[in-house]
GROMACS .gro file of C-alpha atoms in nm:
model
  436
    1VAL     CA    1   0.344   1.635  -2.183
    2GLY     CA    2   0.578   1.933  -2.191
    3TYR     CA    3   0.721   1.837  -1.853
    4SER     CA    4   0.843   1.502  -1.989
    5PHE     CA    5   1.070   1.682  -2.237
    6LEU     CA    6   1.240   1.860  -1.946
    7VAL     CA    7   1.344   1.541  -1.767
    8ASP     CA    8   1.646   1.541  -2.000
    9ALA     CA    9   1.631   1.909  -2.092
   10GLU     CA   10   1.978   1.910  -2.247
   11ARG     CA   11   1.865   1.667  -2.520
   12PHE     CA   12   1.494   1.743  -2.558
   13GLY     CA   13   1.425   2.084  -2.404
   14THR     CA   14   1.461   2.278  -2.729
   15ILE     CA   15   1.200   2.069  -2.912
   16MET     CA   16   0.948   2.082  -2.627
   17PRO     CA   17   0.758   2.392  -2.753
   18PHE     CA   18   0.727   2.247  -3.102
   19ALA     CA   19   0.616   1.902  -2.979
   20VAL     CA   20   0.357   2.042  -2.739
   21GLY     CA   21   0.229   2.288  -2.997
   22ALA     CA   22   0.198   2.017  -3.260
   23LEU     CA   23   0.015   1.785  -3.021
   24ALA     CA   24  -0.228   2.060  -2.919
   25ALA     CA   25  -0.291   2.152  -3.283
   26GLY     CA   26  -0.349   1.790  -3.380
   27MET     CA   27  -0.587   1.722  -3.091
   28ALA     CA   28  -0.774   2.047  -3.169
   29LEU     CA   29  -0.877   1.908  -3.507
   30PHE     CA   30  -1.122   1.667  -3.344
   31PRO     CA   31  -1.345   1.921  -3.164
   32ALA     CA   32  -1.301   2.151  -3.466
   33LEU     CA   33  -1.458   1.886  -3.689
   34ALA     CA   34  -1.740   1.849  -3.438
   35MET     CA   35  -1.807   2.222  -3.457
   36VAL     CA   36  -1.803   2.212  -3.837
   37ALA     CA   37  -2.066   1.936  -3.826
   38VAL     CA   38  -2.284   2.147  -3.594
   39TRP     CA   39  -2.246   2.449  -3.821
   40PHE     CA   40  -2.348   2.261  -4.134
   41GLY     CA   41  -2.634   2.097  -3.944
   42ARG     CA   42  -2.814   2.434  -3.947
   43MET     CA   43  -3.017   2.341  -3.641
   44ARG     CA   44  -3.136   2.582  -3.376
   45GLY     CA   45  -3.233   2.574  -3.011
   46LEU     CA   46  -3.267   2.237  -2.842
   47ALA     CA   47  -3.195   2.047  -3.164
   48ARG     CA   48  -2.854   2.212  -3.191
   49VAL     CA   49  -2.771   2.114  -2.833
   50PHE     CA   50  -2.836   1.746  -2.910
   51LEU     CA   51  -2.650   1.772  -3.240
   52LEU     CA   52  -2.353   1.918  -3.053
   53ALA     CA   53  -2.357   1.627  -2.806
   54ALA     CA   54  -2.363   1.375  -3.093
   55ALA     CA   55  -2.088   1.550  -3.290
   56TRP     CA   56  -1.861   1.593  -2.990
   57LEU     CA   57  -1.910   1.230  -2.886
   58ALA     CA   58  -1.810   1.120  -3.236
   59SER     CA   59  -1.500   1.339  -3.223
   60GLU     CA   60  -1.396   1.199  -2.884
   61TRP     CA   61  -1.442   0.844  -3.005
   62ALA     CA   62  -1.237   0.921  -3.317
   63ARG     CA   63  -0.961   1.067  -3.100
   64ALA     CA   64  -0.959   0.743  -2.900
   65TRP     CA   65  -0.879   0.543  -3.214
   66ALA     CA   66  -0.705   0.762  -3.473
   67PHE     CA   67  -0.325   0.722  -3.505
   68THR     CA   68  -0.322   0.456  -3.226
   69GLY     CA   69  -0.556   0.672  -3.013
   70PHE     CA   70  -0.519   0.930  -2.739
   71PRO     CA   71  -0.841   0.944  -2.527
   72TRP     CA   72  -0.686   1.161  -2.255
   73ASN     CA   73  -0.916   1.391  -2.054
   74LEU     CA   74  -1.243   1.300  -2.219
   75ILE     CA   75  -1.521   1.540  -2.119
   76GLY     CA   76  -1.687   1.282  -1.894
   77SER     CA   77  -1.375   1.276  -1.675
   78VAL     CA   78  -1.484   1.604  -1.512
   79TRP     CA   79  -1.702   1.400  -1.272
   80ALA     CA   80  -1.408   1.217  -1.115
   81PHE     CA   81  -1.458   1.416  -0.792
   82SER     CA   82  -1.797   1.247  -0.732
   83ASP     CA   83  -1.835   0.874  -0.667
   84ALA     CA   84  -2.209   0.902  -0.733
   85MET     CA   85  -2.175   1.072  -1.071
   86LEU     CA   86  -1.920   0.816  -1.188
   87GLN     CA   87  -2.169   0.530  -1.152
   88PHE     CA   88  -2.339   0.602  -1.485
   89ALA     CA   89  -2.013   0.490  -1.648
   90SER     CA   90  -2.114   0.134  -1.558
   91VAL     CA   91  -2.405   0.174  -1.803
   92ALA     CA   92  -2.268   0.391  -2.085
   93GLY     CA   93  -1.901   0.437  -2.002
   94VAL     CA   94  -1.724   0.769  -1.995
   95TRP     CA   95  -1.902   0.830  -2.327
   96GLY     CA   96  -2.238   0.853  -2.154
   97LEU     CA   97  -2.096   1.095  -1.900
   98SER     CA   98  -1.959   1.306  -2.185
   99VAL     CA   99  -2.300   1.327  -2.353
  100ALA     CA  100  -2.476   1.418  -2.027
  101THR     CA  101  -2.213   1.685  -1.953
  102LEU     CA  102  -2.242   1.841  -2.298
  103LEU     CA  103  -2.622   1.850  -2.282
  104ALA     CA  104  -2.614   2.019  -1.941
  105ALA     CA  105  -2.340   2.265  -2.032
  106ALA     CA  106  -2.480   2.365  -2.371
  107ALA     CA  107  -2.846   2.393  -2.269
  108PRO     CA  108  -2.827   2.767  -2.183
  109SER     CA  109  -2.764   2.835  -2.552
  110CYS     CA  110  -3.137   2.768  -2.599
  111LEU     CA  111  -3.199   3.109  -2.437
  112ALA     CA  112  -3.037   3.289  -2.729
  113GLY     CA  113  -3.268   3.467  -2.970
  114ASP     CA  114  -3.635   3.543  -2.932
  115GLY     CA  115  -3.875   3.398  -2.676
  116PRO     CA  116  -3.631   3.301  -2.400
  117ARG     CA  117  -3.911   3.262  -2.145
  118ARG     CA  118  -4.056   2.964  -2.330
  119ARG     CA  119  -3.715   2.801  -2.335
  120TRP     CA  120  -3.644   2.817  -1.964
  121PRO     CA  121  -3.805   2.476  -1.893
  122ARG     CA  122  -3.574   2.311  -2.147
  123VAL     CA  123  -3.269   2.471  -1.988
  124VAL     CA  124  -3.377   2.354  -1.643
  125VAL     CA  125  -3.439   1.999  -1.765
  126LEU     CA  126  -3.102   1.962  -1.937
  127SER     CA  127  -2.884   2.171  -1.705
  128LEU     CA  128  -3.023   2.052  -1.374
  129LEU     CA  129  -3.240   1.744  -1.409
  130VAL     CA  130  -3.006   1.543  -1.632
  131PRO     CA  131  -2.706   1.561  -1.396
  132GLY     CA  132  -2.946   1.535  -1.101
  133ALA     CA  133  -3.090   1.212  -1.239
  134LEU     CA  134  -2.743   1.068  -1.291
  135TRP     CA  135  -2.646   1.162  -0.938
  136GLY     CA  136  -2.963   0.998  -0.804
  137PHE     CA  137  -2.888   0.679  -0.998
  138GLY     CA  138  -2.532   0.676  -0.867
  139ALA     CA  139  -2.630   0.746  -0.508
  140GLN     CA  140  -2.882   0.460  -0.515
  141ARG     CA  141  -2.628   0.225  -0.670
  142LEU     CA  142  -2.372   0.307  -0.403
  143ALA     CA  143  -2.630   0.271  -0.125
  144ALA     CA  144  -2.700  -0.084  -0.244
  145ALA     CA  145  -2.330  -0.170  -0.275
  146PRO     CA  146  -2.168  -0.393  -0.013
  147GLU     CA  147  -1.938  -0.241   0.243
  148PRO     CA  148  -1.582  -0.242   0.104
  149SER     CA  149  -1.438  -0.406   0.416
  150ALA     CA  150  -1.675  -0.701   0.377
  151ASN     CA  151  -1.626  -0.745   0.004
  152VAL     CA  152  -1.267  -0.869  -0.029
  153VAL     CA  153  -1.098  -1.180  -0.163
  154PRO     CA  154  -1.009  -1.392   0.142
  155GLY     CA  155  -0.649  -1.479   0.215
  156ILE     CA  156  -0.489  -1.201   0.007
  157LEU     CA  157  -0.307  -0.897   0.143
  158LEU     CA  158  -0.127  -0.686  -0.115
  159ARG     CA  159   0.165  -0.453  -0.049
  160ILE     CA  160   0.190  -0.177  -0.311
  161VAL     CA  161   0.527  -0.002  -0.316
  162GLN     CA  162   0.566   0.362  -0.418
  163PRO     CA  163   0.939   0.452  -0.405
  164ASN     CA  164   0.906   0.809  -0.544
  165ILE     CA  165   1.222   0.791  -0.756
  166ALA     CA  166   1.275   1.103  -0.966
  167GLN     CA  167   1.265   1.028  -1.338
  168SER     CA  168   1.590   1.218  -1.394
  169LEU     CA  169   1.768   0.972  -1.158
  170LYS     CA  170   1.586   0.651  -1.245
  171TRP     CA  171   1.824   0.521  -1.510
  172GLU     CA  172   2.155   0.655  -1.375
  173ALA     CA  173   2.393   0.358  -1.402
  174ASP     CA  174   2.544   0.403  -1.055
  175LEU     CA  175   2.200   0.440  -0.889
  176ARG     CA  176   1.999   0.158  -1.042
  177ALA     CA  177   2.100  -0.106  -0.786
  178LYS     CA  178   2.028   0.145  -0.509
  179HIS     CA  179   1.677   0.202  -0.646
  180VAL     CA  180   1.607  -0.171  -0.635
  181ALA     CA  181   1.744  -0.192  -0.281
  182GLU     CA  182   1.517   0.094  -0.169
  183GLN     CA  183   1.211  -0.084  -0.303
  184MET     CA  184   1.319  -0.407  -0.138
  185ALA     CA  185   1.349  -0.224   0.195
  186LEU     CA  186   0.998  -0.082   0.157
  187SER     CA  187   0.864  -0.425   0.059
  188ASP     CA  188   1.019  -0.597   0.360
  189GLY     CA  189   0.957  -0.315   0.606
  190PRO     CA  190   0.729  -0.295   0.911
  191GLY     CA  191   0.398  -0.477   0.879
  192SER     CA  192   0.512  -0.706   0.601
  193GLN     CA  193   0.452  -1.026   0.801
  194GLY     CA  194   0.094  -1.075   0.677
  195VAL     CA  195   0.154  -0.966   0.317
  196THR     CA  196   0.090  -1.235   0.055
  197ASP     CA  197   0.198  -1.052  -0.262
  198VAL     CA  198   0.404  -0.742  -0.344
  199ILE     CA  199   0.347  -0.503  -0.635
  200TRP     CA  200   0.604  -0.264  -0.781
  201SER     CA  201   0.550   0.001  -1.049
  202GLU     CA  202   0.634   0.021  -1.420
  203THR     CA  203   1.009  -0.033  -1.490
  204ALA     CA  204   1.061  -0.058  -1.114
  205ILE     CA  205   1.349  -0.295  -1.190
  206PRO     CA  206   1.578  -0.087  -1.415
  207PHE     CA  207   1.761  -0.393  -1.549
  208LEU     CA  208   1.691  -0.615  -1.847
  209LEU     CA  209   1.505  -0.929  -1.749
  210PRO     CA  210   1.532  -1.222  -1.752
  211ASP     CA  211   1.899  -1.158  -1.836
  212SER     CA  212   1.979  -1.015  -1.492
  213THR     CA  213   1.970  -1.339  -1.293
  214GLN     CA  214   2.142  -1.174  -0.994
  215ILE     CA  215   1.862  -0.921  -0.970
  216LEU     CA  216   1.601  -1.199  -0.979
  217GLU     CA  217   1.781  -1.383  -0.700
  218ALA     CA  218   1.805  -1.063  -0.496
  219VAL     CA  219   1.441  -0.955  -0.523
  220ALA     CA  220   1.326  -1.310  -0.443
  221ARG     CA  221   1.434  -1.244  -0.084
  222ILE     CA  222   1.144  -1.005  -0.029
  223VAL     CA  223   0.877  -1.220  -0.199
  224PRO     CA  224   0.641  -1.364   0.065
  225LYS     CA  225   0.652  -1.741   0.103
  226GLY     CA  226   0.426  -1.889  -0.162
  227GLY     CA  227   0.348  -1.542  -0.298
  228LEU     CA  228   0.459  -1.326  -0.588
  229LEU     CA  229   0.635  -1.003  -0.671
  230LEU     CA  230   0.461  -0.829  -0.961
  231ALA     CA  231   0.706  -0.575  -1.098
  232GLY     CA  232   0.768  -0.380  -1.415
  233ALA     CA  233   1.098  -0.416  -1.603
  234PRO     CA  234   1.227  -0.401  -1.959
  235ARG     CA  235   1.250  -0.741  -2.127
  236ARG     CA  236   1.498  -0.845  -2.395
  237ALA     CA  237   1.487  -1.151  -2.615
  238GLN     CA  238   1.594  -1.278  -2.955
  239LEU     CA  239   1.308  -1.306  -3.203
  240GLY     CA  240   1.349  -1.386  -3.569
  241GLY     CA  241   1.723  -1.332  -3.552
  242GLU     CA  242   1.700  -0.983  -3.401
  243THR     CA  243   1.710  -0.848  -3.049
  244ARG     CA  244   1.372  -0.715  -2.935
  245LEU     CA  245   1.275  -0.506  -2.631
  246TRP     CA  246   0.944  -0.496  -2.446
  247ASN     CA  247   0.804  -0.290  -2.160
  248SER     CA  248   0.686  -0.572  -1.938
  249LEU     CA  249   0.541  -0.689  -1.610
  250PHE     CA  250   0.705  -0.991  -1.446
  251ALA     CA  251   0.551  -1.223  -1.189
  252ILE     CA  252   0.842  -1.351  -0.978
  253ASN     CA  253   0.803  -1.619  -0.710
  254ASP     CA  254   0.997  -1.665  -0.386
  255GLN     CA  255   1.253  -1.882  -0.568
  256GLY     CA  256   1.344  -1.603  -0.807
  257ARG     CA  257   1.170  -1.777  -1.095
  258VAL     CA  258   0.959  -1.586  -1.349
  259VAL     CA  259   0.617  -1.756  -1.358
  260ALA     CA  260   0.438  -1.515  -1.594
  261VAL     CA  261   0.512  -1.215  -1.818
  262TYR     CA  262   0.290  -0.950  -1.972
  263ASP     CA  263   0.428  -0.731  -2.252
  264LYS     CA  264   0.275  -0.388  -2.302
  265ARG     CA  265   0.072  -0.382  -2.621
  266HIS     CA  266  -0.029  -0.017  -2.659
  267LEU     CA  267   0.294   0.180  -2.684
  268VAL     CA  268   0.337   0.556  -2.649
  269PRO     CA  269   0.440   0.721  -2.978
  270PHE     CA  270   0.764   0.925  -2.946
  271GLY     CA  271   0.803   0.790  -2.590
  272GLU     CA  272   0.847   0.416  -2.644
  273TYR     CA  273   0.887   0.411  -3.020
  274MET     CA  274   0.940   0.659  -3.302
  275PRO     CA  275   0.672   0.647  -3.571
  276LEU     CA  276   0.808   0.688  -3.922
  277ARG     CA  277   1.158   0.630  -3.788
  278SER     CA  278   1.306   0.617  -4.139
  279ILE     CA  279   1.184   0.974  -4.193
  280LEU     CA  280   1.194   1.125  -3.845
  281ARG     CA  281   1.548   1.064  -3.731
  282LEU     CA  282   1.486   1.163  -3.371
  283ALA     CA  283   1.557   0.991  -3.042
  284LYS     CA  284   1.266   0.866  -2.832
  285LEU     CA  285   1.218   1.006  -2.481
  286THR     CA  286   1.260   0.682  -2.288
  287GLU     CA  287   1.589   0.512  -2.205
  288GLY     CA  288   1.779   0.331  -2.478
  289GLY     CA  289   1.828   0.392  -2.846
  290GLY     CA  290   1.600   0.121  -2.986
  291ASP     CA  291   1.223   0.110  -3.003
  292PHE     CA  292   1.014  -0.107  -2.777
  293SER     CA  293   0.810  -0.380  -2.944
  294SER     CA  294   0.438  -0.419  -2.898
  295GLY     CA  295   0.331  -0.720  -2.697
  296GLU     CA  296   0.109  -0.994  -2.832
  297GLY     CA  297  -0.152  -1.222  -2.685
  298GLY     CA  298  -0.424  -1.173  -2.424
  299ARG     CA  299  -0.410  -0.936  -2.135
  300THR     CA  300  -0.542  -1.182  -1.878
  301LEU     CA  301  -0.273  -1.340  -1.661
  302ARG     CA  302  -0.337  -1.653  -1.458
  303LEU     CA  303  -0.120  -1.633  -1.150
  304PRO     CA  304  -0.075  -1.886  -0.869
  305GLY     CA  305  -0.252  -1.775  -0.553
  306LEU     CA  306  -0.427  -1.477  -0.716
  307PRO     CA  307  -0.747  -1.432  -0.919
  308ASP     CA  308  -0.702  -1.388  -1.294
  309VAL     CA  309  -0.590  -1.033  -1.368
  310SER     CA  310  -0.596  -0.795  -1.664
  311VAL     CA  311  -0.269  -0.602  -1.671
  312LEU     CA  312  -0.246  -0.241  -1.789
  313ILE     CA  313   0.095  -0.078  -1.817
  314CYS     CA  314   0.101   0.300  -1.801
  315TYR     CA  315  -0.146   0.468  -2.033
  316GLU     CA  316  -0.314   0.145  -2.141
  317ALA     CA  317  -0.556   0.237  -1.861
  318ILE     CA  318  -0.694   0.541  -2.046
  319PHE     CA  319  -0.873   0.345  -2.323
  320PRO     CA  320  -1.244   0.290  -2.253
  321GLY     CA  321  -1.364  -0.059  -2.341
  322ARG     CA  322  -1.013  -0.186  -2.415
  323VAL     CA  323  -0.881  -0.284  -2.074
  324VAL     CA  324  -1.021  -0.638  -2.071
  325ASP     CA  325  -1.004  -0.879  -2.362
  326PRO     CA  326  -1.335  -1.010  -2.502
  327GLY     CA  327  -1.433  -1.328  -2.324
  328SER     CA  328  -1.186  -1.259  -2.043
  329ASP     CA  329  -1.263  -1.391  -1.697
  330ALA     CA  330  -1.036  -1.138  -1.523
  331LYS     CA  331  -1.143  -1.056  -1.168
  332TRP     CA  332  -0.933  -0.742  -1.122
  333LEU     CA  333  -0.728  -0.482  -1.307
  334LEU     CA  334  -0.362  -0.413  -1.232
  335ASN     CA  335  -0.225  -0.080  -1.353
  336ILE     CA  336   0.148  -0.026  -1.309
  337THR     CA  337   0.279   0.310  -1.422
  338ASN     CA  338   0.559   0.562  -1.392
  339ASP     CA  339   0.406   0.909  -1.386
  340GLY     CA  340   0.738   1.055  -1.274
  341TRP     CA  341   0.758   1.186  -1.631
  342PHE     CA  342   0.485   1.438  -1.546
  343GLY     CA  343   0.640   1.569  -1.223
  344ALA     CA  344   0.410   1.768  -0.994
  345SER     CA  345   0.178   1.868  -1.278
  346SER     CA  346  -0.186   1.787  -1.347
  347GLY     CA  347  -0.080   1.481  -1.549
  348PRO     CA  348  -0.073   1.221  -1.268
  349TYR     CA  349  -0.415   1.335  -1.142
  350GLN     CA  350  -0.567   1.313  -1.491
  351HIS     CA  351  -0.418   0.967  -1.542
  352PHE     CA  352  -0.555   0.854  -1.205
  353ALA     CA  353  -0.904   0.983  -1.291
  354ALA     CA  354  -0.904   0.782  -1.614
  355ALA     CA  355  -0.799   0.466  -1.428
  356ARG     CA  356  -1.089   0.507  -1.181
  357LEU     CA  357  -1.335   0.529  -1.468
  358ARG     CA  358  -1.212   0.198  -1.609
  359ALA     CA  359  -1.290   0.029  -1.276
  360VAL     CA  360  -1.648   0.160  -1.280
  361GLU     CA  361  -1.700   0.074  -1.647
  362GLU     CA  362  -1.588  -0.285  -1.605
  363GLY     CA  363  -1.713  -0.343  -1.250
  364LEU     CA  364  -1.366  -0.466  -1.159
  365PRO     CA  365  -1.140  -0.353  -0.875
  366LEU     CA  366  -0.824  -0.177  -0.984
  367VAL     CA  367  -0.490  -0.191  -0.805
  368ARG     CA  368  -0.250   0.083  -0.910
  369ALA     CA  369   0.124   0.096  -0.840
  370ALA     CA  370   0.285   0.423  -0.953
  371ASN     CA  371   0.652   0.513  -0.912
  372THR     CA  372   0.587   0.867  -0.786
  373GLY     CA  373   0.210   0.832  -0.733
  374ILE     CA  374  -0.079   0.818  -0.729
  375SER     CA  375  -0.086   0.455  -0.610
  376ALA     CA  376  -0.422   0.323  -0.493
  377VAL     CA  377  -0.668   0.041  -0.442
  378ILE     CA  378  -1.006   0.110  -0.605
  379ASP     CA  379  -1.312  -0.113  -0.593
  380GLY     CA  380  -1.549  -0.194  -0.879
  381TYR     CA  381  -1.763   0.109  -0.791
  382GLY     CA  382  -1.468   0.345  -0.835
  383ARG     CA  383  -1.439   0.408  -0.461
  384ILE     CA  384  -1.084   0.482  -0.346
  385LEU     CA  385  -1.020   0.242  -0.059
  386ALA     CA  386  -0.655   0.332  -0.002
  387HIS     CA  387  -0.405   0.560  -0.173
  388LEU     CA  388  -0.065   0.723  -0.151
  389ALA     CA  389  -0.042   1.090  -0.249
  390LEU     CA  390   0.175   1.218  -0.532
  391ASN     CA  391   0.549   1.249  -0.469
  392ARG     CA  392   0.548   1.049  -0.146
  393ALA     CA  393   0.746   0.734  -0.073
  394GLY     CA  394   0.569   0.456   0.114
  395VAL     CA  395   0.355   0.145   0.090
  396ILE     CA  396  -0.012   0.051   0.085
  397ASP     CA  397  -0.116  -0.270   0.260
  398ALA     CA  398  -0.466  -0.363   0.149
  399PRO     CA  399  -0.680  -0.666   0.070
  400LEU     CA  400  -0.793  -0.725  -0.287
  401PRO     CA  401  -1.157  -0.618  -0.339
  402LYS     CA  402  -1.393  -0.862  -0.507
  403SER     CA  403  -1.529  -0.794  -0.853
  404LEU     CA  404  -1.896  -0.706  -0.891
  405ASP     CA  405  -2.147  -0.988  -0.939
  406GLY     CA  406  -2.216  -1.009  -1.311
  407ARG     CA  407  -2.086  -0.788  -1.589
  408THR     CA  408  -2.180  -0.423  -1.618
  409PRO     CA  409  -2.386  -0.310  -1.919
  410PHE     CA  410  -2.087  -0.119  -2.054
  411SER     CA  411  -1.855  -0.419  -2.024
  412ARG     CA  412  -2.101  -0.611  -2.242
  413LEU     CA  413  -2.158  -0.336  -2.499
  414GLY     CA  414  -1.814  -0.174  -2.525
  415ASP     CA  415  -1.796   0.055  -2.828
  416TRP     CA  416  -2.153  -0.039  -2.923
  417SER     CA  417  -2.254   0.199  -2.644
  418VAL     CA  418  -2.106   0.483  -2.851
  419LEU     CA  419  -2.318   0.388  -3.150
  420ILE     CA  420  -2.631   0.370  -2.933
  421LEU     CA  421  -2.558   0.712  -2.783
  422LEU     CA  422  -2.494   0.861  -3.127
  423ILE     CA  423  -2.819   0.725  -3.269
  424ALA     CA  424  -3.014   0.840  -2.963
  425THR     CA  425  -2.880   1.195  -2.949
  426PHE     CA  426  -2.899   1.251  -3.325
  427SER     CA  427  -3.253   1.110  -3.337
  428VAL     CA  428  -3.364   1.349  -3.063
  429ALA     CA  429  -3.205   1.636  -3.257
  430LEU     CA  430  -3.412   1.544  -3.563
  431ILE     CA  431  -3.732   1.507  -3.361
  432VAL     CA  432  -3.707   1.841  -3.180
  433ARG     CA  433  -3.565   2.045  -3.467
  434ARG     CA  434  -3.913   2.177  -3.550
  435ILE     CA  435  -3.982   2.289  -3.193
  436PRO     CA  436  -3.940   2.671  -3.179
   0.00000   0.00000   0.00000
């Protein structure tokens, strides 16, 4: 987060320490409340471990919703290095992984006090057998999964473009046309003959659409015959007598015609709009003086030649259970983002880990186009089938994986899974509280 204030250090560098400090202090309130609940619970031993898991889960869920929500780096994300461990997210989401992690990590506290020898079995069960059981479940699930190469949508070959344009240069007036030309060259480069559709990142077209008809005509030249270019760009329109702006994805055909638009619904506070603007007279971080508007309507786009898709712009991908609309028949997730704001920090990797978890939770493949990386194709099991590393320019040519047969338990339950986990962990705490 601090890095984003240094993109335009002359304007925002001086407020960076205060903004980062305030964010850290605000986020710290959630685990602090969880600890207060554990303290007042007056439980000991194994009961306290389960109470901690319940309280921390509640605090993470609250953080995902309060003040528009910020579920970044939830505890369960620590398992992103292991395909097998991620599979439990299909059952209980990242929330279930968080509970299992807390139980395993906090179990050694049972050894405190008198009689540690009697408590060793409990520590072994929680610290070793719980993660071991989840790994076993995940390994079995992956062993039964179809081979990725044989589980693709026929007749579709996607080209994902990662131009690696520095955020400090992205909106320079004399460079914007050059940035578009660079992406066109990558799109139409070697190996493009078999490509059916091209995908660019968030705000890849740094011009207002659909106003910029010349840009639409230009980019149409690289759209495969009968295919689409899916690209991010700001959108401007008159609504209710005022000019409104949206952070959008455009589906553009080979005639330069816009056939579908998705407007980002979950905006970044202070980045895309200023909350309490009448009080806080500060400029937002992103380009332009006005605020972006929140999009309306369903996420699912029906596109010619492609399966129905649920679009996620930037950090919309970090919200568990909120990446597909209820009743949606989306067959894949499309995440376009510009993580150039985070530079070569941990931010892009954390964002990528969250996006992988959404694929496992929903059982849907996820295609990710990121300006500076990490771009990737991920199947419904969270397996990375192709990717481009951070801060590299290039393309990914890959087929579109099929979605899993049937919905995952988490995709059916959504936030109800949190309630089930809370009831289960708190009930166990009450049951074992009398065990010495």
